[in-house]
Structure formats: C-alpha cells, structure tokens
Amino acid sequence: MKTIYHAADSRGHADHGWLKSKHTFSFANYYNPERMGFGALRVINDDFVIGGQGFGKHPHRDMEIISIPLSGKLRHGDDMGNQGIIEAGEIQVMSAGTGITHSEMNGDAKEAVKFLQIWLIPNKMSVKPRYQQLRLADMMQPNEFNQVLSPNPDDAGVWIHQNAWFSLGDFDQGVSKTYQLNDANNGVYVFVIKGQVDINGQTLNTRDGLGIQDTEEITMNVAKDARVLLMEVPMHL
C-alpha cells in the first residue's frame, strides 16, 4: 500500500470576498507541481459562496464535473435547458464533453452555500454533454460506504464517463469498515468532510485527504463521528 497525505491546512486558498475556496489540487492561481491530482481525479474544491452570489455563465469541455452541496442551496443553469436547485443530500454531475456553458449561483439571497466541486478526467473525449441530479436520502445507510457514483448508468447513484466509483457515508465513533476496490488497478482518495478517522495508521481530521494505491482494500477506523467521501479512480489515464 502506498499513501499520500494532504492536511486540510496545506490546501491552496482563494478569497474573492463572495467566494472562499480551498483547493486540494492545483487550480486557478494555486499551483503546486506536487499536487496536480490523483490519477483521474483532477480537482477537489471546497467552496463557500455568500448569499446572492456565484459563478456566472462559463464554459467547460471534456471533463466530468461533480457537485456535492454540504449546506445551503446551489442554483444550477446550463445551455441544455437544465434549471434548478441542488441541496445538501443531493449530488449533481455534468459530462462536459464537446462543450457546455453553465452557471452555479447561490440559490438563497442571504444564507451561504457550501459545496464540494470535483473534476475527473474522462475516459471518452468529445461525448455528448449530459446532466444528472439525484437525491441520495433513500440510498444512505448509516455506517456504510454508500455508492453514489459509478461508470454504470444502471448502478446506484449517478454515472460518469470514467472507471470510477464514489461512496459517501456517515459513521459512528468506534465503527471499523473495510472498502473493497471495484478495480484493483484503481486508487482511492479519502476526503473527510467532518470528524476523525484512522486508515493504515494515518489519522485524518476534518477536510484532510489521503490518497491510497497499490491495494485491493482499505480499512477505516472511526475515532470521532465522521462523514467521509471515498473516491475510487483510475491511476493511469
């Protein structure tokens, strides 16, 4: 097993007044040649947007973009005609493919919105752009790695053009849980949304990340009640 640890306070930081963002990997004005991603995983942005503000219309192409609201309301609009609100307990995915223009605004005039935006490099370029939004409440079981994303449209959760699986779970203190990789050639990036866990002797606190490769499974021990996002991705593109 090979691991790489990213402490929460080691992330890049941007403060634009209306937007405060922490970057696990190099993004925009934050550049670290040793933090260019983890396999197909290219971006993990931890965003805070004040009420009434947001990202106006802008383009993307050839990228799988996943948004996971943590609190507040995220208002989405795109040139495919999709309009709506994404809230905590939901997940959104866009396959940018040949090109998509969209906006992500705070859906509330006063309350801030907090969300994770995650980008993966796809395994198919120039696909037809697509959008998907899903409520996760009925899928979420306590103390389990609940699958919320996969490569298969027929599986649980949303799907993307990549051999990747995301799992999300809320875990009680004292729980020990093992995750079996779907593909032994993949790696796993663990992001602790809140709480404290231990993996292979490494303690992870709120907003810490740990990249793991060269293993078929990982075991997580929960030191404090935790919410954890696990991202299994190809290590070679």
PDB file of C-alpha atoms in Angstrom:
ATOM      1  CA  MET A   1       0.000   0.000   0.000  1.00  0.00           C
ATOM      2  CA  LYS A   2       1.249   3.448  -0.969  1.00  0.00           C
ATOM      3  CA  THR A   3      -0.281   6.585   0.563  1.00  0.00           C
ATOM      4  CA  ILE A   4      -0.061  10.360   0.260  1.00  0.00           C
ATOM      5  CA  TYR A   5      -1.463  12.600   2.980  1.00  0.00           C
ATOM      6  CA  HIS A   6      -2.881  16.077   2.383  1.00  0.00           C
ATOM      7  CA  ALA A   7      -3.640  18.004   5.570  1.00  0.00           C
ATOM      8  CA  ALA A   8      -6.622  20.368   5.418  1.00  0.00           C
ATOM      9  CA  ASP A   9      -4.445  23.401   6.148  1.00  0.00           C
ATOM     10  CA  SER A  10      -1.985  22.501   3.370  1.00  0.00           C
ATOM     11  CA  ARG A  11      -4.567  23.151   0.644  1.00  0.00           C
ATOM     12  CA  GLY A  12      -4.449  26.117  -1.692  1.00  0.00           C
ATOM     13  CA  HIS A  13      -6.687  29.047  -0.746  1.00  0.00           C
ATOM     14  CA  ALA A  14      -8.583  31.685  -2.694  1.00  0.00           C
ATOM     15  CA  ASP A  15     -10.586  34.537  -1.165  1.00  0.00           C
ATOM     16  CA  HIS A  16     -12.584  36.639  -3.611  1.00  0.00           C
ATOM     17  CA  GLY A  17     -14.892  38.119  -0.970  1.00  0.00           C
ATOM     18  CA  TRP A  18     -18.052  36.485  -2.329  1.00  0.00           C
ATOM     19  CA  LEU A  19     -16.166  33.181  -2.758  1.00  0.00           C
ATOM     20  CA  LYS A  20     -13.817  31.422  -0.385  1.00  0.00           C
ATOM     21  CA  SER A  21     -12.336  28.231  -1.778  1.00  0.00           C
ATOM     22  CA  LYS A  22      -9.848  25.604  -0.623  1.00  0.00           C
ATOM     23  CA  HIS A  23      -8.077  23.607  -3.353  1.00  0.00           C
ATOM     24  CA  THR A  24      -6.772  20.107  -2.630  1.00  0.00           C
ATOM     25  CA  PHE A  25      -5.029  20.123  -6.020  1.00  0.00           C
ATOM     26  CA  SER A  26      -3.568  22.866  -8.222  1.00  0.00           C
ATOM     27  CA  PHE A  27      -6.355  25.098  -9.510  1.00  0.00           C
ATOM     28  CA  ALA A  28      -6.606  28.622 -10.943  1.00  0.00           C
ATOM     29  CA  ASN A  29      -3.999  30.801  -9.182  1.00  0.00           C
ATOM     30  CA  TYR A  30      -2.892  27.980  -6.869  1.00  0.00           C
ATOM     31  CA  TYR A  31      -0.128  25.931  -8.434  1.00  0.00           C
ATOM     32  CA  ASN A  32       1.857  23.185  -6.754  1.00  0.00           C
ATOM     33  CA  PRO A  33       3.687  20.801  -9.123  1.00  0.00           C
ATOM     34  CA  GLU A  34       3.440  18.060  -6.484  1.00  0.00           C
ATOM     35  CA  ARG A  35      -0.354  18.476  -6.232  1.00  0.00           C
ATOM     36  CA  MET A  36      -1.620  18.114  -9.801  1.00  0.00           C
ATOM     37  CA  GLY A  37      -4.240  15.497  -8.980  1.00  0.00           C
ATOM     38  CA  PHE A  38      -4.560  11.847  -8.047  1.00  0.00           C
ATOM     39  CA  GLY A  39      -4.879   9.636 -11.103  1.00  0.00           C
ATOM     40  CA  ALA A  40      -8.014  10.680 -12.984  1.00  0.00           C
ATOM     41  CA  LEU A  41      -9.026  12.914 -10.062  1.00  0.00           C
ATOM     42  CA  ARG A  42      -8.048  16.443 -11.046  1.00  0.00           C
ATOM     43  CA  VAL A  43      -9.920  18.889  -8.766  1.00  0.00           C
ATOM     44  CA  ILE A  44     -11.395  18.881  -5.266  1.00  0.00           C
ATOM     45  CA  ASN A  45     -12.585  22.394  -4.445  1.00  0.00           C
ATOM     46  CA  ASP A  46     -14.180  23.122  -1.071  1.00  0.00           C
ATOM     47  CA  ASP A  47     -16.285  26.207  -1.865  1.00  0.00           C
ATOM     48  CA  PHE A  48     -18.131  28.780   0.264  1.00  0.00           C
ATOM     49  CA  VAL A  49     -20.299  31.296  -1.601  1.00  0.00           C
ATOM     50  CA  ILE A  50     -22.128  34.127   0.170  1.00  0.00           C
ATOM     51  CA  GLY A  51     -25.826  34.776  -0.371  1.00  0.00           C
ATOM     52  CA  GLY A  52     -26.904  36.099  -3.735  1.00  0.00           C
ATOM     53  CA  GLN A  53     -23.557  35.456  -5.434  1.00  0.00           C
ATOM     54  CA  GLY A  54     -21.997  32.697  -7.509  1.00  0.00           C
ATOM     55  CA  PHE A  55     -20.294  31.609 -10.693  1.00  0.00           C
ATOM     56  CA  GLY A  56     -21.860  33.252 -13.754  1.00  0.00           C
ATOM     57  CA  LYS A  57     -22.085  31.554 -17.134  1.00  0.00           C
ATOM     58  CA  HIS A  58     -18.806  29.905 -18.137  1.00  0.00           C
ATOM     59  CA  PRO A  59     -17.781  27.023 -20.415  1.00  0.00           C
ATOM     60  CA  HIS A  60     -16.282  23.569 -19.831  1.00  0.00           C
ATOM     61  CA  ARG A  61     -15.370  20.695 -22.108  1.00  0.00           C
ATOM     62  CA  ASP A  62     -14.019  17.150 -21.796  1.00  0.00           C
ATOM     63  CA  MET A  63     -14.352  16.933 -18.023  1.00  0.00           C
ATOM     64  CA  GLU A  64     -16.640  15.066 -15.607  1.00  0.00           C
ATOM     65  CA  ILE A  65     -17.805  17.616 -13.014  1.00  0.00           C
ATOM     66  CA  ILE A  66     -19.469  16.542  -9.762  1.00  0.00           C
ATOM     67  CA  SER A  67     -21.034  18.894  -7.213  1.00  0.00           C
ATOM     68  CA  ILE A  68     -21.978  17.802  -3.693  1.00  0.00           C
ATOM     69  CA  PRO A  69     -23.727  20.513  -1.617  1.00  0.00           C
ATOM     70  CA  LEU A  70     -22.904  20.411   2.094  1.00  0.00           C
ATOM     71  CA  SER A  71     -25.270  23.167   3.257  1.00  0.00           C
ATOM     72  CA  GLY A  72     -27.436  25.828   1.680  1.00  0.00           C
ATOM     73  CA  LYS A  73     -28.804  25.904  -1.863  1.00  0.00           C
ATOM     74  CA  LEU A  74     -26.931  25.779  -5.161  1.00  0.00           C
ATOM     75  CA  ARG A  75     -28.802  27.100  -8.194  1.00  0.00           C
ATOM     76  CA  HIS A  76     -27.781  25.497 -11.495  1.00  0.00           C
ATOM     77  CA  GLY A  77     -28.474  26.627 -15.045  1.00  0.00           C
ATOM     78  CA  ASP A  78     -26.989  25.469 -18.352  1.00  0.00           C
ATOM     79  CA  ASP A  79     -27.322  25.814 -22.106  1.00  0.00           C
ATOM     80  CA  MET A  80     -29.011  22.390 -22.346  1.00  0.00           C
ATOM     81  CA  GLY A  81     -32.048  23.857 -20.619  1.00  0.00           C
ATOM     82  CA  ASN A  82     -31.470  22.423 -17.145  1.00  0.00           C
ATOM     83  CA  GLN A  83     -32.502  24.749 -14.328  1.00  0.00           C
ATOM     84  CA  GLY A  84     -32.924  24.009 -10.655  1.00  0.00           C
ATOM     85  CA  ILE A  85     -31.735  23.903  -7.067  1.00  0.00           C
ATOM     86  CA  ILE A  86     -29.314  21.349  -5.636  1.00  0.00           C
ATOM     87  CA  GLU A  87     -29.281  20.995  -1.844  1.00  0.00           C
ATOM     88  CA  ALA A  88     -27.448  19.018   0.817  1.00  0.00           C
ATOM     89  CA  GLY A  89     -28.359  15.358   0.414  1.00  0.00           C
ATOM     90  CA  GLU A  90     -28.156  15.548  -3.372  1.00  0.00           C
ATOM     91  CA  ILE A  91     -25.427  15.027  -5.972  1.00  0.00           C
ATOM     92  CA  GLN A  92     -25.054  16.590  -9.404  1.00  0.00           C
ATOM     93  CA  VAL A  93     -22.919  15.526 -12.341  1.00  0.00           C
ATOM     94  CA  MET A  94     -22.165  17.106 -15.695  1.00  0.00           C
ATOM     95  CA  SER A  95     -20.305  15.446 -18.531  1.00  0.00           C
ATOM     96  CA  ALA A  96     -18.942  18.497 -20.320  1.00  0.00           C
ATOM     97  CA  GLY A  97     -17.882  16.541 -23.421  1.00  0.00           C
ATOM     98  CA  THR A  98     -17.968  18.621 -26.615  1.00  0.00           C
ATOM     99  CA  GLY A  99     -18.788  21.707 -24.579  1.00  0.00           C
ATOM    100  CA  ILE A 100     -21.245  23.032 -22.028  1.00  0.00           C
ATOM    101  CA  THR A 101     -21.945  26.504 -20.638  1.00  0.00           C
ATOM    102  CA  HIS A 102     -23.393  26.706 -17.153  1.00  0.00           C
ATOM    103  CA  SER A 103     -23.764  28.842 -14.055  1.00  0.00           C
ATOM    104  CA  GLU A 104     -23.664  27.873 -10.380  1.00  0.00           C
ATOM    105  CA  MET A 105     -25.202  30.511  -8.130  1.00  0.00           C
ATOM    106  CA  ASN A 106     -26.194  30.653  -4.504  1.00  0.00           C
ATOM    107  CA  GLY A 107     -29.906  29.875  -4.519  1.00  0.00           C
ATOM    108  CA  ASP A 108     -30.543  31.986  -1.408  1.00  0.00           C
ATOM    109  CA  ALA A 109     -30.176  35.752  -1.065  1.00  0.00           C
ATOM    110  CA  LYS A 110     -28.807  35.591   2.491  1.00  0.00           C
ATOM    111  CA  GLU A 111     -27.606  32.139   3.549  1.00  0.00           C
ATOM    112  CA  ALA A 112     -24.200  30.972   2.321  1.00  0.00           C
ATOM    113  CA  VAL A 113     -23.890  27.783   0.305  1.00  0.00           C
ATOM    114  CA  LYS A 114     -21.081  25.284   0.915  1.00  0.00           C
ATOM    115  CA  PHE A 115     -20.303  22.585  -1.603  1.00  0.00           C
ATOM    116  CA  LEU A 116     -17.606  20.326  -2.974  1.00  0.00           C
ATOM    117  CA  GLN A 117     -16.831  20.562  -6.670  1.00  0.00           C
ATOM    118  CA  ILE A 118     -14.860  17.619  -8.040  1.00  0.00           C
ATOM    119  CA  TRP A 119     -13.442  17.175 -11.538  1.00  0.00           C
ATOM    120  CA  LEU A 120     -12.361  13.911 -13.151  1.00  0.00           C
ATOM    121  CA  ILE A 121     -10.639  13.452 -16.481  1.00  0.00           C
ATOM    122  CA  PRO A 122     -12.983  11.264 -18.582  1.00  0.00           C
ATOM    123  CA  ASN A 123     -12.066   8.073 -20.435  1.00  0.00           C
ATOM    124  CA  LYS A 124     -14.006   9.267 -23.506  1.00  0.00           C
ATOM    125  CA  MET A 125     -13.459  12.642 -25.124  1.00  0.00           C
ATOM    126  CA  SER A 126     -15.939  14.704 -27.138  1.00  0.00           C
ATOM    127  CA  VAL A 127     -19.017  12.926 -25.790  1.00  0.00           C
ATOM    128  CA  LYS A 128     -22.468  14.494 -25.969  1.00  0.00           C
ATOM    129  CA  PRO A 129     -22.853  16.776 -22.920  1.00  0.00           C
ATOM    130  CA  ARG A 130     -25.189  15.466 -20.226  1.00  0.00           C
ATOM    131  CA  TYR A 131     -26.587  16.475 -16.855  1.00  0.00           C
ATOM    132  CA  GLN A 132     -27.818  14.391 -13.926  1.00  0.00           C
ATOM    133  CA  GLN A 133     -29.062  15.271 -10.458  1.00  0.00           C
ATOM    134  CA  LEU A 134     -30.038  12.752  -7.789  1.00  0.00           C
ATOM    135  CA  ARG A 135     -31.351  12.804  -4.242  1.00  0.00           C
ATOM    136  CA  LEU A 136     -29.360  10.449  -2.033  1.00  0.00           C
ATOM    137  CA  ALA A 137     -31.517  10.196   1.097  1.00  0.00           C
ATOM    138  CA  ASP A 138     -33.150   6.881   0.189  1.00  0.00           C
ATOM    139  CA  MET A 139     -29.770   5.318  -0.608  1.00  0.00           C
ATOM    140  CA  MET A 140     -27.893   6.342   2.519  1.00  0.00           C
ATOM    141  CA  GLN A 141     -27.452   3.681   5.193  1.00  0.00           C
ATOM    142  CA  PRO A 142     -25.596   4.559   8.431  1.00  0.00           C
ATOM    143  CA  ASN A 143     -22.076   3.204   8.935  1.00  0.00           C
ATOM    144  CA  GLU A 144     -21.799   2.092   5.308  1.00  0.00           C
ATOM    145  CA  PHE A 145     -19.847   3.209   2.245  1.00  0.00           C
ATOM    146  CA  ASN A 146     -22.916   4.104   0.165  1.00  0.00           C
ATOM    147  CA  GLN A 147     -22.202   4.144  -3.570  1.00  0.00           C
ATOM    148  CA  VAL A 148     -23.255   7.477  -5.078  1.00  0.00           C
ATOM    149  CA  LEU A 149     -21.382   7.386  -8.422  1.00  0.00           C
ATOM    150  CA  SER A 150     -20.136   4.726 -10.822  1.00  0.00           C
ATOM    151  CA  PRO A 151     -19.362   4.099 -14.524  1.00  0.00           C
ATOM    152  CA  ASN A 152     -22.650   2.229 -14.969  1.00  0.00           C
ATOM    153  CA  PRO A 153     -25.982   4.011 -15.596  1.00  0.00           C
ATOM    154  CA  ASP A 154     -27.825   1.019 -14.085  1.00  0.00           C
ATOM    155  CA  ASP A 155     -25.920   1.102 -10.775  1.00  0.00           C
ATOM    156  CA  ALA A 156     -26.749   3.072  -7.640  1.00  0.00           C
ATOM    157  CA  GLY A 157     -26.113   6.803  -7.843  1.00  0.00           C
ATOM    158  CA  VAL A 158     -25.134   8.993 -10.769  1.00  0.00           C
ATOM    159  CA  TRP A 159     -22.771   7.841 -13.522  1.00  0.00           C
ATOM    160  CA  ILE A 160     -19.828   9.316 -15.425  1.00  0.00           C
ATOM    161  CA  HIS A 161     -17.544   8.510 -18.354  1.00  0.00           C
ATOM    162  CA  GLN A 162     -14.766   7.041 -16.218  1.00  0.00           C
ATOM    163  CA  ASN A 163     -13.947   3.787 -14.419  1.00  0.00           C
ATOM    164  CA  ALA A 164     -14.610   5.459 -11.064  1.00  0.00           C
ATOM    165  CA  TRP A 165     -16.764   4.841  -8.007  1.00  0.00           C
ATOM    166  CA  PHE A 166     -17.648   7.342  -5.267  1.00  0.00           C
ATOM    167  CA  SER A 167     -19.019   6.333  -1.897  1.00  0.00           C
ATOM    168  CA  LEU A 168     -20.349   8.571   0.873  1.00  0.00           C
ATOM    169  CA  GLY A 169     -21.135   7.646   4.437  1.00  0.00           C
ATOM    170  CA  ASP A 170     -21.869   8.835   7.965  1.00  0.00           C
ATOM    171  CA  PHE A 171     -20.018   6.759  10.533  1.00  0.00           C
ATOM    172  CA  ASP A 172     -20.315   6.483  14.314  1.00  0.00           C
ATOM    173  CA  GLN A 173     -17.355   6.632  16.638  1.00  0.00           C
ATOM    174  CA  GLY A 174     -15.846   3.177  17.162  1.00  0.00           C
ATOM    175  CA  VAL A 175     -17.003   1.738  13.842  1.00  0.00           C
ATOM    176  CA  SER A 176     -14.473  -0.118  11.674  1.00  0.00           C
ATOM    177  CA  LYS A 177     -15.311  -0.501   7.990  1.00  0.00           C
ATOM    178  CA  THR A 178     -13.478  -2.124   5.079  1.00  0.00           C
ATOM    179  CA  TYR A 179     -13.855  -0.973   1.483  1.00  0.00           C
ATOM    180  CA  GLN A 180     -13.109  -3.391  -1.346  1.00  0.00           C
ATOM    181  CA  LEU A 181     -11.945  -1.738  -4.554  1.00  0.00           C
ATOM    182  CA  ASN A 182     -14.029  -2.404  -7.653  1.00  0.00           C
ATOM    183  CA  ASP A 183     -10.868  -2.432  -9.793  1.00  0.00           C
ATOM    184  CA  ALA A 184      -7.538  -3.495  -8.295  1.00  0.00           C
ATOM    185  CA  ASN A 185      -5.735  -1.147 -10.701  1.00  0.00           C
ATOM    186  CA  ASN A 186      -7.509   1.877  -9.222  1.00  0.00           C
ATOM    187  CA  GLY A 187      -6.526   4.028  -6.290  1.00  0.00           C
ATOM    188  CA  VAL A 188      -8.737   5.558  -3.608  1.00  0.00           C
ATOM    189  CA  TYR A 189      -8.782   9.145  -2.405  1.00  0.00           C
ATOM    190  CA  VAL A 190     -10.401   9.544   1.023  1.00  0.00           C
ATOM    191  CA  PHE A 191     -11.743  13.003   1.922  1.00  0.00           C
ATOM    192  CA  VAL A 192     -13.026  13.556   5.460  1.00  0.00           C
ATOM    193  CA  ILE A 193     -15.904  16.030   5.278  1.00  0.00           C
ATOM    194  CA  LYS A 194     -16.070  16.105   9.079  1.00  0.00           C
ATOM    195  CA  GLY A 195     -14.904  14.044  12.026  1.00  0.00           C
ATOM    196  CA  GLN A 196     -11.825  11.910  12.572  1.00  0.00           C
ATOM    197  CA  VAL A 197     -10.810   8.522  11.149  1.00  0.00           C
ATOM    198  CA  ASP A 198      -7.704   6.364  11.009  1.00  0.00           C
ATOM    199  CA  ILE A 199      -6.527   4.498   7.908  1.00  0.00           C
ATOM    200  CA  ASN A 200      -3.335   2.429   7.884  1.00  0.00           C
ATOM    201  CA  GLY A 201      -2.004   4.303  10.928  1.00  0.00           C
ATOM    202  CA  GLN A 202      -2.741   7.740   9.442  1.00  0.00           C
ATOM    203  CA  THR A 203      -5.151   9.947  11.385  1.00  0.00           C
ATOM    204  CA  LEU A 204      -7.418  12.086   9.211  1.00  0.00           C
ATOM    205  CA  ASN A 205      -9.349  15.043  10.605  1.00  0.00           C
ATOM    206  CA  THR A 206     -11.991  17.315   9.085  1.00  0.00           C
ATOM    207  CA  ARG A 207     -11.137  18.213   5.459  1.00  0.00           C
ATOM    208  CA  ASP A 208      -7.958  16.087   5.430  1.00  0.00           C
ATOM    209  CA  GLY A 209      -7.344  13.874   2.403  1.00  0.00           C
ATOM    210  CA  LEU A 210      -5.454  10.617   1.868  1.00  0.00           C
ATOM    211  CA  GLY A 211      -4.589   9.075  -1.485  1.00  0.00           C
ATOM    212  CA  ILE A 212      -4.101   5.297  -1.406  1.00  0.00           C
ATOM    213  CA  GLN A 213      -2.893   2.967  -4.147  1.00  0.00           C
ATOM    214  CA  ASP A 214      -1.415  -0.492  -4.636  1.00  0.00           C
ATOM    215  CA  THR A 215      -4.062  -2.212  -2.520  1.00  0.00           C
ATOM    216  CA  GLU A 216      -7.281  -4.168  -3.048  1.00  0.00           C
ATOM    217  CA  GLU A 217      -8.982  -2.891   0.100  1.00  0.00           C
ATOM    218  CA  ILE A 218      -8.751  -0.274   2.812  1.00  0.00           C
ATOM    219  CA  THR A 219      -9.943  -0.414   6.419  1.00  0.00           C
ATOM    220  CA  MET A 220     -11.139   2.735   8.158  1.00  0.00           C
ATOM    221  CA  ASN A 221     -11.455   3.057  11.943  1.00  0.00           C
ATOM    222  CA  VAL A 222     -13.670   5.893  13.157  1.00  0.00           C
ATOM    223  CA  ALA A 223     -12.172   7.863  16.068  1.00  0.00           C
ATOM    224  CA  LYS A 224     -14.932  10.525  16.135  1.00  0.00           C
ATOM    225  CA  ASP A 225     -18.319  10.590  14.392  1.00  0.00           C
ATOM    226  CA  ALA A 226     -17.471  11.238  10.753  1.00  0.00           C
ATOM    227  CA  ARG A 227     -18.780  11.914   7.278  1.00  0.00           C
ATOM    228  CA  VAL A 228     -16.428  10.536   4.657  1.00  0.00           C
ATOM    229  CA  LEU A 229     -16.295  10.748   0.858  1.00  0.00           C
ATOM    230  CA  LEU A 230     -14.327   7.967  -0.798  1.00  0.00           C
ATOM    231  CA  MET A 231     -13.320   8.371  -4.460  1.00  0.00           C
ATOM    232  CA  GLU A 232     -12.003   5.314  -6.303  1.00  0.00           C
ATOM    233  CA  VAL A 233     -10.364   6.354  -9.572  1.00  0.00           C
ATOM    234  CA  PRO A 234      -8.001   5.003 -12.247  1.00  0.00           C
ATOM    235  CA  MET A 235      -4.374   5.861 -11.521  1.00  0.00           C
ATOM    236  CA  HIS A 236      -3.278   5.715 -15.164  1.00  0.00           C
ATOM    237  CA  LEU A 237      -5.012   7.634 -17.928  1.00  0.00           C
TER     238      LEU A 237
END
